[in-house]
């Protein structure tokens, strides 16, 4: 499968790793939109939030536990934002489920 994030998981494309366990990988976004910009992805290929089902949704709660841990480790005590873009209208460019952690500054109030 020609998936950029699966290649990052496989180590075929280098990334700046922030956290890893048997189910999840987190790494720094190559084009950061905030002082802290980290992507958290499942190691199994799920295309996006629109591909979450009762069979694979357990990973999502684990990802959010990991997000809370990373935010603490990164010192985002003032708050942060978690974003997942879905499909073309949502601006998703990589069709492998990922959650952006954005923080380290007062973020824009523009949601859309
Ligand atoms: P999306 O637009 O799908 O929500 O987010 C994809 C994100 O992946 C973008 O923020 C983009 O900067 C990031 N990205 C794209 N290619 C690479 C890469 O090769 N390495 C890293 N670390 N991030 C990437
Ligand atoms: Zn993938």
mmCIF file of N, CA and C and ligand atoms in Angstrom:
data_model
loop_
_atom_site.group_PDB
_atom_site.id
_atom_site.type_symbol
_atom_site.label_atom_id
_atom_site.label_comp_id
_atom_site.label_asym_id
_atom_site.label_seq_id
_atom_site.Cartn_x
_atom_site.Cartn_y
_atom_site.Cartn_z
ATOM 1 N N UNK A 1 0.846 -1.203 0.000
ATOM 2 C CA UNK A 1 0.000 0.000 0.000
ATOM 3 C C UNK A 1 0.879 1.249 0.000
ATOM 4 N N UNK A 2 0.491 2.204 -0.819
ATOM 5 C CA UNK A 2 1.296 3.410 -0.959
ATOM 6 C C UNK A 2 0.821 4.468 0.034
ATOM 7 N N UNK A 3 1.187 4.282 1.289
ATOM 8 C CA UNK A 3 0.741 5.212 2.334
ATOM 9 C C UNK A 3 1.961 5.808 3.025
ATOM 10 N N UNK A 4 2.042 7.135 2.987
ATOM 11 C CA UNK A 4 3.187 7.856 3.560
ATOM 12 C C UNK A 4 3.403 7.509 5.035
ATOM 13 N N UNK A 5 2.317 7.506 5.813
ATOM 14 C CA UNK A 5 2.489 7.271 7.248
ATOM 15 C C UNK A 5 2.815 5.800 7.540
ATOM 16 N N UNK A 6 2.306 4.861 6.729
ATOM 17 C CA UNK A 6 2.732 3.461 6.888
ATOM 18 C C UNK A 6 4.233 3.350 6.625
ATOM 19 N N UNK A 7 4.750 4.140 5.685
ATOM 20 C CA UNK A 7 6.193 4.134 5.403
ATOM 21 C C UNK A 7 6.981 4.727 6.565
ATOM 22 N N UNK A 8 6.430 5.734 7.219
ATOM 23 C CA UNK A 8 7.089 6.296 8.407
ATOM 24 C C UNK A 8 7.100 5.257 9.526
ATOM 25 N N UNK A 9 5.984 4.544 9.718
ATOM 26 C CA UNK A 9 5.923 3.481 10.738
ATOM 27 C C UNK A 9 6.961 2.403 10.439
ATOM 28 N N UNK A 10 7.099 2.057 9.161
ATOM 29 C CA UNK A 10 8.056 1.010 8.754
ATOM 30 C C UNK A 10 9.502 1.493 8.804
ATOM 31 N N UNK A 11 9.711 2.796 9.031
ATOM 32 C CA UNK A 11 11.067 3.339 9.080
ATOM 33 C C UNK A 11 11.653 3.611 7.701
ATOM 34 N N UNK A 12 10.817 3.497 6.663
ATOM 35 C CA UNK A 12 11.297 3.738 5.291
ATOM 36 C C UNK A 12 11.464 5.231 5.026
ATOM 37 N N UNK A 13 10.713 6.042 5.772
ATOM 38 C CA UNK A 13 10.852 7.507 5.714
ATOM 39 C C UNK A 13 11.172 7.957 7.124
ATOM 40 N N UNK A 14 12.252 8.745 7.282
ATOM 41 C CA UNK A 14 12.634 9.163 8.636
ATOM 42 C C UNK A 14 11.646 10.152 9.252
ATOM 43 N N UNK A 15 11.564 10.132 10.570
ATOM 44 C CA UNK A 15 10.711 11.099 11.272
ATOM 45 C C UNK A 15 11.336 11.386 12.630
ATOM 46 N N UNK A 16 10.946 12.502 13.207
ATOM 47 C CA UNK A 16 11.405 12.852 14.555
ATOM 48 C C UNK A 16 10.386 12.316 15.548
ATOM 49 N N UNK A 17 10.744 11.172 16.129
ATOM 50 C CA UNK A 17 9.839 10.440 16.998
ATOM 51 C C UNK A 17 9.689 11.131 18.342
ATOM 52 N N UNK A 18 8.456 11.188 18.838
ATOM 53 C CA UNK A 18 8.187 11.779 20.144
ATOM 54 C C UNK A 18 7.739 10.694 21.124
ATOM 55 N N UNK A 19 7.020 9.701 20.624
ATOM 56 C CA UNK A 19 6.484 8.626 21.469
ATOM 57 C C UNK A 19 6.222 7.418 20.577
ATOM 58 N N UNK A 20 6.461 6.227 21.134
ATOM 59 C CA UNK A 20 6.131 5.010 20.394
ATOM 60 C C UNK A 20 5.789 3.897 21.361
ATOM 61 N N UNK A 21 4.759 3.126 21.036
ATOM 62 C CA UNK A 21 4.520 1.856 21.721
ATOM 63 C C UNK A 21 4.094 0.844 20.672
ATOM 64 N N UNK A 22 3.573 -0.294 21.095
ATOM 65 C CA UNK A 22 3.254 -1.328 20.098
ATOM 66 C C UNK A 22 2.088 -0.945 19.187
ATOM 67 N N UNK A 23 1.267 0.021 19.602
ATOM 68 C CA UNK A 23 0.062 0.358 18.823
ATOM 69 C C UNK A 23 0.089 1.732 18.167
ATOM 70 N N UNK A 24 0.950 2.625 18.687
ATOM 71 C CA UNK A 24 0.876 4.043 18.306
ATOM 72 C C UNK A 24 2.261 4.624 18.061
ATOM 73 N N UNK A 25 2.323 5.570 17.118
ATOM 74 C CA UNK A 25 3.558 6.332 16.893
ATOM 75 C C UNK A 25 3.204 7.821 16.904
ATOM 76 N N UNK A 26 4.058 8.631 17.514
ATOM 77 C CA UNK A 26 3.892 10.091 17.477
ATOM 78 C C UNK A 26 5.202 10.702 17.011
ATOM 79 N N UNK A 27 5.103 11.667 16.106
ATOM 80 C CA UNK A 27 6.304 12.304 15.543
ATOM 81 C C UNK A 27 5.987 13.752 15.197
ATOM 82 N N UNK A 28 7.037 14.552 15.035
ATOM 83 C CA UNK A 28 6.852 15.985 14.767
ATOM 84 C C UNK A 28 6.441 16.213 13.315
ATOM 85 N N UNK A 29 5.476 17.112 13.122
ATOM 86 C CA UNK A 29 5.028 17.467 11.776
ATOM 87 C C UNK A 29 6.184 18.146 11.037
ATOM 88 N N UNK A 30 6.335 17.791 9.760
ATOM 89 C CA UNK A 30 7.443 18.310 8.955
ATOM 90 C C UNK A 30 7.257 19.806 8.652
ATOM 91 N N UNK A 31 6.030 20.291 8.709
ATOM 92 C CA UNK A 31 5.742 21.705 8.415
ATOM 93 C C UNK A 31 4.912 22.286 9.556
ATOM 94 N N UNK A 32 5.544 22.519 10.717
ATOM 95 C CA UNK A 32 4.791 22.877 11.929
ATOM 96 C C UNK A 32 3.991 24.172 11.790
ATOM 97 N N UNK A 33 2.734 24.115 12.265
ATOM 98 C CA UNK A 33 1.834 25.271 12.238
ATOM 99 C C UNK A 33 1.808 25.968 13.601
ATOM 100 N N UNK A 34 2.533 25.441 14.561
ATOM 101 C CA UNK A 34 2.605 26.007 15.909
ATOM 102 C C UNK A 34 3.947 25.565 16.498
ATOM 103 N N UNK A 35 4.421 26.227 17.574
ATOM 104 C CA UNK A 35 5.722 25.838 18.154
ATOM 105 C C UNK A 35 5.789 24.339 18.483
ATOM 106 N N UNK A 36 4.686 23.785 18.966
ATOM 107 C CA UNK A 36 4.589 22.324 19.126
ATOM 108 C C UNK A 36 3.543 21.817 18.143
ATOM 109 N N UNK A 37 3.952 20.932 17.233
ATOM 110 C CA UNK A 37 3.019 20.350 16.257
ATOM 111 C C UNK A 37 3.427 18.890 16.053
ATOM 112 N N UNK A 38 2.637 18.029 16.669
ATOM 113 C CA UNK A 38 2.950 16.591 16.694
ATOM 114 C C UNK A 38 1.788 15.824 16.072
ATOM 115 N N UNK A 39 2.105 14.774 15.349
ATOM 116 C CA UNK A 39 1.082 13.897 14.764
ATOM 117 C C UNK A 39 1.075 12.580 15.524
ATOM 118 N N UNK A 40 -0.106 12.115 15.892
ATOM 119 C CA UNK A 40 -0.242 10.830 16.581
ATOM 120 C C UNK A 40 -1.034 9.897 15.679
ATOM 121 N N UNK A 41 -0.459 8.736 15.378
ATOM 122 C CA UNK A 41 -1.079 7.816 14.411
ATOM 123 C C UNK A 41 -1.104 6.382 14.944
ATOM 124 N N UNK A 42 -2.130 5.619 14.554
ATOM 125 C CA UNK A 42 -2.130 4.192 14.891
ATOM 126 C C UNK A 42 -1.162 3.456 13.964
ATOM 127 N N UNK A 43 -0.574 2.372 14.472
ATOM 128 C CA UNK A 43 0.347 1.592 13.629
ATOM 129 C C UNK A 43 -0.402 0.744 12.603
ATOM 130 N N UNK A 44 -1.677 0.478 12.869
ATOM 131 C CA UNK A 44 -2.480 -0.207 11.851
ATOM 132 C C UNK A 44 -3.064 0.845 10.921
ATOM 133 N N UNK A 45 -3.189 0.499 9.650
ATOM 134 C CA UNK A 45 -3.700 1.476 8.680
ATOM 135 C C UNK A 45 -5.217 1.631 8.809
ATOM 136 N N UNK A 46 -5.627 2.821 9.227
ATOM 137 C CA UNK A 46 -7.038 3.229 9.216
ATOM 138 C C UNK A 46 -7.029 4.538 8.411
ATOM 139 N N UNK A 47 -7.913 4.664 7.439
ATOM 140 C CA UNK A 47 -7.805 5.790 6.490
ATOM 141 C C UNK A 47 -8.075 7.143 7.142
ATOM 142 N N UNK A 48 -8.990 7.173 8.095
ATOM 143 C CA UNK A 48 -9.327 8.444 8.738
ATOM 144 C C UNK A 48 -10.437 8.219 9.744
ATOM 145 N N UNK A 49 -10.907 9.288 10.375
ATOM 146 C CA UNK A 49 -12.015 9.173 11.332
ATOM 147 C C UNK A 49 -13.214 8.500 10.655
ATOM 148 N N UNK A 50 -13.384 8.764 9.367
ATOM 149 C CA UNK A 50 -14.505 8.172 8.619
ATOM 150 C C UNK A 50 -14.347 6.667 8.413
ATOM 151 N N UNK A 51 -13.242 6.095 8.835
ATOM 152 C CA UNK A 51 -12.972 4.658 8.685
ATOM 153 C C UNK A 51 -12.992 3.953 10.054
ATOM 154 N N UNK A 52 -13.420 4.691 11.109
ATOM 155 C CA UNK A 52 -13.480 4.095 12.448
ATOM 156 C C UNK A 52 -14.791 3.319 12.593
ATOM 157 N N UNK A 53 -14.679 2.097 13.101
ATOM 158 C CA UNK A 53 -15.820 1.191 13.255
ATOM 159 C C UNK A 53 -15.795 0.598 14.668
ATOM 160 N N UNK A 54 -16.867 -0.090 15.075
ATOM 161 C CA UNK A 54 -16.829 -0.759 16.382
ATOM 162 C C UNK A 54 -15.657 -1.746 16.496
ATOM 163 N N UNK A 55 -15.201 -2.272 15.371
ATOM 164 C CA UNK A 55 -14.116 -3.259 15.389
ATOM 165 C C UNK A 55 -12.733 -2.630 15.633
ATOM 166 N N UNK A 56 -12.553 -1.379 15.229
ATOM 167 C CA UNK A 56 -11.199 -0.805 15.354
ATOM 168 C C UNK A 56 -11.148 0.440 16.268
ATOM 169 N N UNK A 57 -12.252 0.771 16.935
ATOM 170 C CA UNK A 57 -12.306 2.055 17.642
ATOM 171 C C UNK A 57 -11.512 2.073 18.952
ATOM 172 N N UNK A 58 -11.120 0.900 19.461
ATOM 173 C CA UNK A 58 -10.383 0.858 20.720
ATOM 174 C C UNK A 58 -9.104 1.694 20.657
ATOM 175 N N UNK A 59 -8.479 1.708 19.481
ATOM 176 C CA UNK A 59 -7.226 2.448 19.310
ATOM 177 C C UNK A 59 -7.415 3.941 19.582
ATOM 178 N N UNK A 60 -8.632 4.433 19.357
ATOM 179 C CA UNK A 60 -8.863 5.878 19.495
ATOM 180 C C UNK A 60 -8.729 6.305 20.964
ATOM 181 N N UNK A 61 -9.281 5.513 21.881
ATOM 182 C CA UNK A 61 -9.138 5.893 23.294
ATOM 183 C C UNK A 61 -7.679 5.799 23.717
ATOM 184 N N UNK A 62 -6.975 4.808 23.183
ATOM 185 C CA UNK A 62 -5.548 4.704 23.501
ATOM 186 C C UNK A 62 -4.799 5.920 22.965
ATOM 187 N N UNK A 63 -5.105 6.325 21.739
ATOM 188 C CA UNK A 63 -4.451 7.506 21.151
ATOM 189 C C UNK A 63 -4.679 8.728 22.040
ATOM 190 N N UNK A 64 -5.894 8.880 22.566
ATOM 191 C CA UNK A 64 -6.162 10.069 23.393
ATOM 192 C C UNK A 64 -5.438 9.995 24.740
ATOM 193 N N UNK A 65 -5.230 8.803 25.267
ATOM 194 C CA UNK A 65 -4.392 8.682 26.474
ATOM 195 C C UNK A 65 -2.967 9.120 26.155
ATOM 196 N N UNK A 66 -2.482 8.708 24.979
ATOM 197 C CA UNK A 66 -1.129 9.070 24.547
ATOM 198 C C UNK A 66 -1.038 10.586 24.324
ATOM 199 N N UNK A 67 -2.064 11.176 23.733
ATOM 200 C CA UNK A 67 -2.080 12.629 23.509
ATOM 201 C C UNK A 67 -1.941 13.372 24.841
ATOM 202 N N UNK A 68 -2.708 12.948 25.844
ATOM 203 C CA UNK A 68 -2.646 13.614 27.156
ATOM 204 C C UNK A 68 -1.252 13.495 27.758
ATOM 205 N N UNK A 69 -0.618 12.335 27.594
ATOM 206 C CA UNK A 69 0.743 12.129 28.120
ATOM 207 C C UNK A 69 1.751 13.012 27.381
ATOM 208 N N UNK A 70 1.664 13.024 26.053
ATOM 209 C CA UNK A 70 2.601 13.829 25.260
ATOM 210 C C UNK A 70 2.464 15.311 25.630
ATOM 211 N N UNK A 71 1.220 15.786 25.753
ATOM 212 C CA UNK A 71 0.999 17.200 26.071
ATOM 213 C C UNK A 71 1.663 17.552 27.408
ATOM 214 N N UNK A 72 1.564 16.655 28.380
ATOM 215 C CA UNK A 72 2.227 16.900 29.672
ATOM 216 C C UNK A 72 3.736 16.915 29.482
ATOM 217 N N UNK A 73 4.257 15.908 28.751
ATOM 218 C CA UNK A 73 5.709 15.812 28.536
ATOM 219 C C UNK A 73 6.249 17.033 27.785
ATOM 220 N N UNK A 74 5.431 17.589 26.881
ATOM 221 C CA UNK A 74 5.858 18.746 26.082
ATOM 222 C C UNK A 74 5.639 20.065 26.821
ATOM 223 N N UNK A 75 5.047 19.973 28.022
ATOM 224 C CA UNK A 75 4.853 21.176 28.835
ATOM 225 C C UNK A 75 3.745 22.089 28.356
ATOM 226 N N UNK A 76 2.715 21.501 27.737
ATOM 227 C CA UNK A 76 1.621 22.323 27.200
ATOM 228 C C UNK A 76 0.575 22.610 28.282
ATOM 229 N N UNK A 77 1.044 23.151 29.405
ATOM 230 C CA UNK A 77 0.174 23.308 30.573
ATOM 231 C C UNK A 77 -0.893 24.381 30.361
ATOM 232 N N UNK A 78 -0.662 25.291 29.426
ATOM 233 C CA UNK A 78 -1.637 26.353 29.167
ATOM 234 C C UNK A 78 -2.765 25.919 28.249
ATOM 235 N N UNK A 79 -2.685 24.703 27.723
ATOM 236 C CA UNK A 79 -3.701 24.195 26.806
ATOM 237 C C UNK A 79 -3.131 23.926 25.431
ATOM 238 N N UNK A 80 -3.943 23.306 24.617
ATOM 239 C CA UNK A 80 -3.498 22.934 23.263
ATOM 240 C C UNK A 80 -4.730 22.549 22.466
ATOM 241 N N UNK A 81 -4.542 22.186 21.210
ATOM 242 C CA UNK A 81 -5.670 21.813 20.352
ATOM 243 C C UNK A 81 -5.364 20.466 19.712
ATOM 244 N N UNK A 82 -6.401 19.615 19.603
ATOM 245 C CA UNK A 82 -6.282 18.334 18.893
ATOM 246 C C UNK A 82 -7.201 18.410 17.680
ATOM 247 N N UNK A 83 -6.635 18.111 16.506
ATOM 248 C CA UNK A 83 -7.383 18.258 15.253
ATOM 249 C C UNK A 83 -7.218 16.995 14.422
ATOM 250 N N UNK A 84 -8.313 16.552 13.802
ATOM 251 C CA UNK A 84 -8.208 15.511 12.782
ATOM 252 C C UNK A 84 -8.991 15.969 11.558
ATOM 253 N N UNK A 85 -8.297 16.160 10.460
ATOM 254 C CA UNK A 85 -8.929 16.533 9.202
ATOM 255 C C UNK A 85 -9.438 15.277 8.518
ATOM 256 N N UNK A 86 -10.625 15.378 7.917
ATOM 257 C CA UNK A 86 -11.240 14.197 7.295
ATOM 258 C C UNK A 86 -11.663 14.508 5.867
ATOM 259 N N UNK A 87 -11.131 13.731 4.941
ATOM 260 C CA UNK A 87 -11.550 13.828 3.541
ATOM 261 C C UNK A 87 -11.180 15.149 2.897
ATOM 262 N N UNK A 88 -11.679 15.327 1.688
ATOM 263 C CA UNK A 88 -11.283 16.482 0.892
ATOM 264 C C UNK A 88 -11.766 17.803 1.504
ATOM 265 N N UNK A 89 -13.038 17.857 1.908
ATOM 266 C CA UNK A 89 -13.562 19.105 2.482
ATOM 267 C C UNK A 89 -12.891 19.414 3.812
ATOM 268 N N UNK A 90 -12.473 18.379 4.529
ATOM 269 C CA UNK A 90 -11.802 18.575 5.817
ATOM 270 C C UNK A 90 -10.334 18.917 5.679
ATOM 271 N N UNK A 91 -9.819 18.837 4.449
ATOM 272 C CA UNK A 91 -8.414 19.195 4.212
ATOM 273 C C UNK A 91 -7.429 18.091 4.553
ATOM 274 N N UNK A 92 -7.903 16.847 4.540
ATOM 275 C CA UNK A 92 -6.996 15.731 4.838
ATOM 276 C C UNK A 92 -6.099 15.448 3.635
ATOM 277 N N UNK A 93 -4.792 15.502 3.839
ATOM 278 C CA UNK A 93 -3.852 15.258 2.735
ATOM 279 C C UNK A 93 -3.221 13.865 2.829
ATOM 280 N N UNK A 94 -3.204 13.274 4.004
ATOM 281 C CA UNK A 94 -2.646 11.922 4.166
ATOM 282 C C UNK A 94 -3.767 11.019 4.683
ATOM 283 N N UNK A 95 -4.132 10.012 3.873
ATOM 284 C CA UNK A 95 -5.264 9.140 4.223
ATOM 285 C C UNK A 95 -4.810 7.992 5.135
ATOM 286 N N UNK A 96 -4.239 8.386 6.268
ATOM 287 C CA UNK A 96 -3.932 7.454 7.370
ATOM 288 C C UNK A 96 -4.320 8.234 8.621
ATOM 289 N N UNK A 97 -5.235 7.684 9.415
ATOM 290 C CA UNK A 97 -5.765 8.384 10.590
ATOM 291 C C UNK A 97 -4.643 9.062 11.380
ATOM 292 N N UNK A 98 -4.825 10.342 11.642
ATOM 293 C CA UNK A 98 -3.850 11.050 12.478
ATOM 294 C C UNK A 98 -4.521 12.187 13.215
ATOM 295 N N UNK A 99 -3.991 12.443 14.394
ATOM 296 C CA UNK A 99 -4.455 13.548 15.222
ATOM 297 C C UNK A 99 -3.298 14.518 15.384
ATOM 298 N N UNK A 100 -3.556 15.782 15.025
ATOM 299 C CA UNK A 100 -2.565 16.846 15.214
ATOM 300 C C UNK A 100 -2.649 17.324 16.659
ATOM 301 N N UNK A 101 -1.526 17.454 17.335
ATOM 302 C CA UNK A 101 -1.451 18.177 18.609
ATOM 303 C C UNK A 101 -0.784 19.511 18.297
ATOM 304 N N UNK A 102 -1.504 20.594 18.562
ATOM 305 C CA UNK A 102 -0.999 21.942 18.269
ATOM 306 C C UNK A 102 -0.949 22.736 19.555
ATOM 307 N N UNK A 103 0.178 23.356 19.838
ATOM 308 C CA UNK A 103 0.276 24.141 21.061
ATOM 309 C C UNK A 103 1.574 24.908 21.145
ATOM 310 N N UNK A 104 1.806 25.454 22.330
ATOM 311 C CA UNK A 104 3.030 26.222 22.552
ATOM 312 C C UNK A 104 2.848 27.699 22.283
ATOM 313 N N UNK A 105 1.639 28.103 21.931
ATOM 314 C CA UNK A 105 1.298 29.522 21.784
ATOM 315 C C UNK A 105 -0.217 29.656 21.951
ATOM 316 N N UNK A 106 -0.701 30.874 22.055
ATOM 317 C CA UNK A 106 -2.151 31.113 22.055
ATOM 318 C C UNK A 106 -2.639 30.894 20.632
ATOM 319 N N UNK A 107 -3.469 29.877 20.439
ATOM 320 C CA UNK A 107 -3.887 29.494 19.093
ATOM 321 C C UNK A 107 -4.985 30.413 18.572
ATOM 322 N N UNK A 108 -5.091 30.467 17.264
ATOM 323 C CA UNK A 108 -6.136 31.247 16.606
ATOM 324 C C UNK A 108 -7.515 30.761 17.049
ATOM 325 N N UNK A 109 -8.462 31.686 17.178
ATOM 326 C CA UNK A 109 -9.819 31.281 17.565
ATOM 327 C C UNK A 109 -10.625 30.813 16.361
ATOM 328 N N UNK A 110 -10.037 30.920 15.182
ATOM 329 C CA UNK A 110 -10.694 30.475 13.952
ATOM 330 C C UNK A 110 -10.743 28.951 13.901
ATOM 331 N N UNK A 111 -11.938 28.389 13.975
ATOM 332 C CA UNK A 111 -12.043 26.935 13.899
ATOM 333 C C UNK A 111 -12.136 26.501 12.449
ATOM 334 N N UNK A 112 -12.738 27.316 11.616
ATOM 335 C CA UNK A 112 -12.925 26.951 10.219
ATOM 336 C C UNK A 112 -12.764 28.185 9.343
HETATM 337 P P1 LIG B 1 -3.478 16.465 7.069
HETATM 338 O O1 LIG B 1 -3.353 17.633 6.127
HETATM 339 O O2 LIG B 1 -3.741 15.180 6.324
HETATM 340 O O3 LIG B 1 -4.430 16.695 8.194
HETATM 341 O O4 LIG B 1 -2.086 16.347 7.794
HETATM 342 C C1 LIG B 1 -0.959 15.780 7.213
HETATM 343 C C2 LIG B 1 0.218 16.386 7.900
HETATM 344 O O5 LIG B 1 1.340 15.581 7.606
HETATM 345 C C3 LIG B 1 0.562 17.810 7.436
HETATM 346 O O6 LIG B 1 0.494 18.702 8.552
HETATM 347 C C4 LIG B 1 1.967 17.690 6.858
HETATM 348 O O7 LIG B 1 2.798 18.800 7.170
HETATM 349 C C5 LIG B 1 2.478 16.400 7.498
HETATM 350 N N1 LIG B 1 3.443 15.675 6.701
HETATM 351 C C6 LIG B 1 3.363 15.412 5.358
HETATM 352 N N2 LIG B 1 4.420 14.684 4.963
HETATM 353 C C7 LIG B 1 5.189 14.479 6.062
HETATM 354 C C8 LIG B 1 6.419 13.778 6.296
HETATM 355 O O8 LIG B 1 7.028 13.197 5.393
HETATM 356 N N3 LIG B 1 6.911 13.786 7.557
HETATM 357 C C9 LIG B 1 6.272 14.444 8.591
HETATM 358 N N4 LIG B 1 6.851 14.390 9.795
HETATM 359 N N5 LIG B 1 5.093 15.088 8.409
HETATM 360 C C10 LIG B 1 4.565 15.105 7.170
HETATM 361 ZN ZN1 LIG B 2 -1.159 3.928 6.306
#
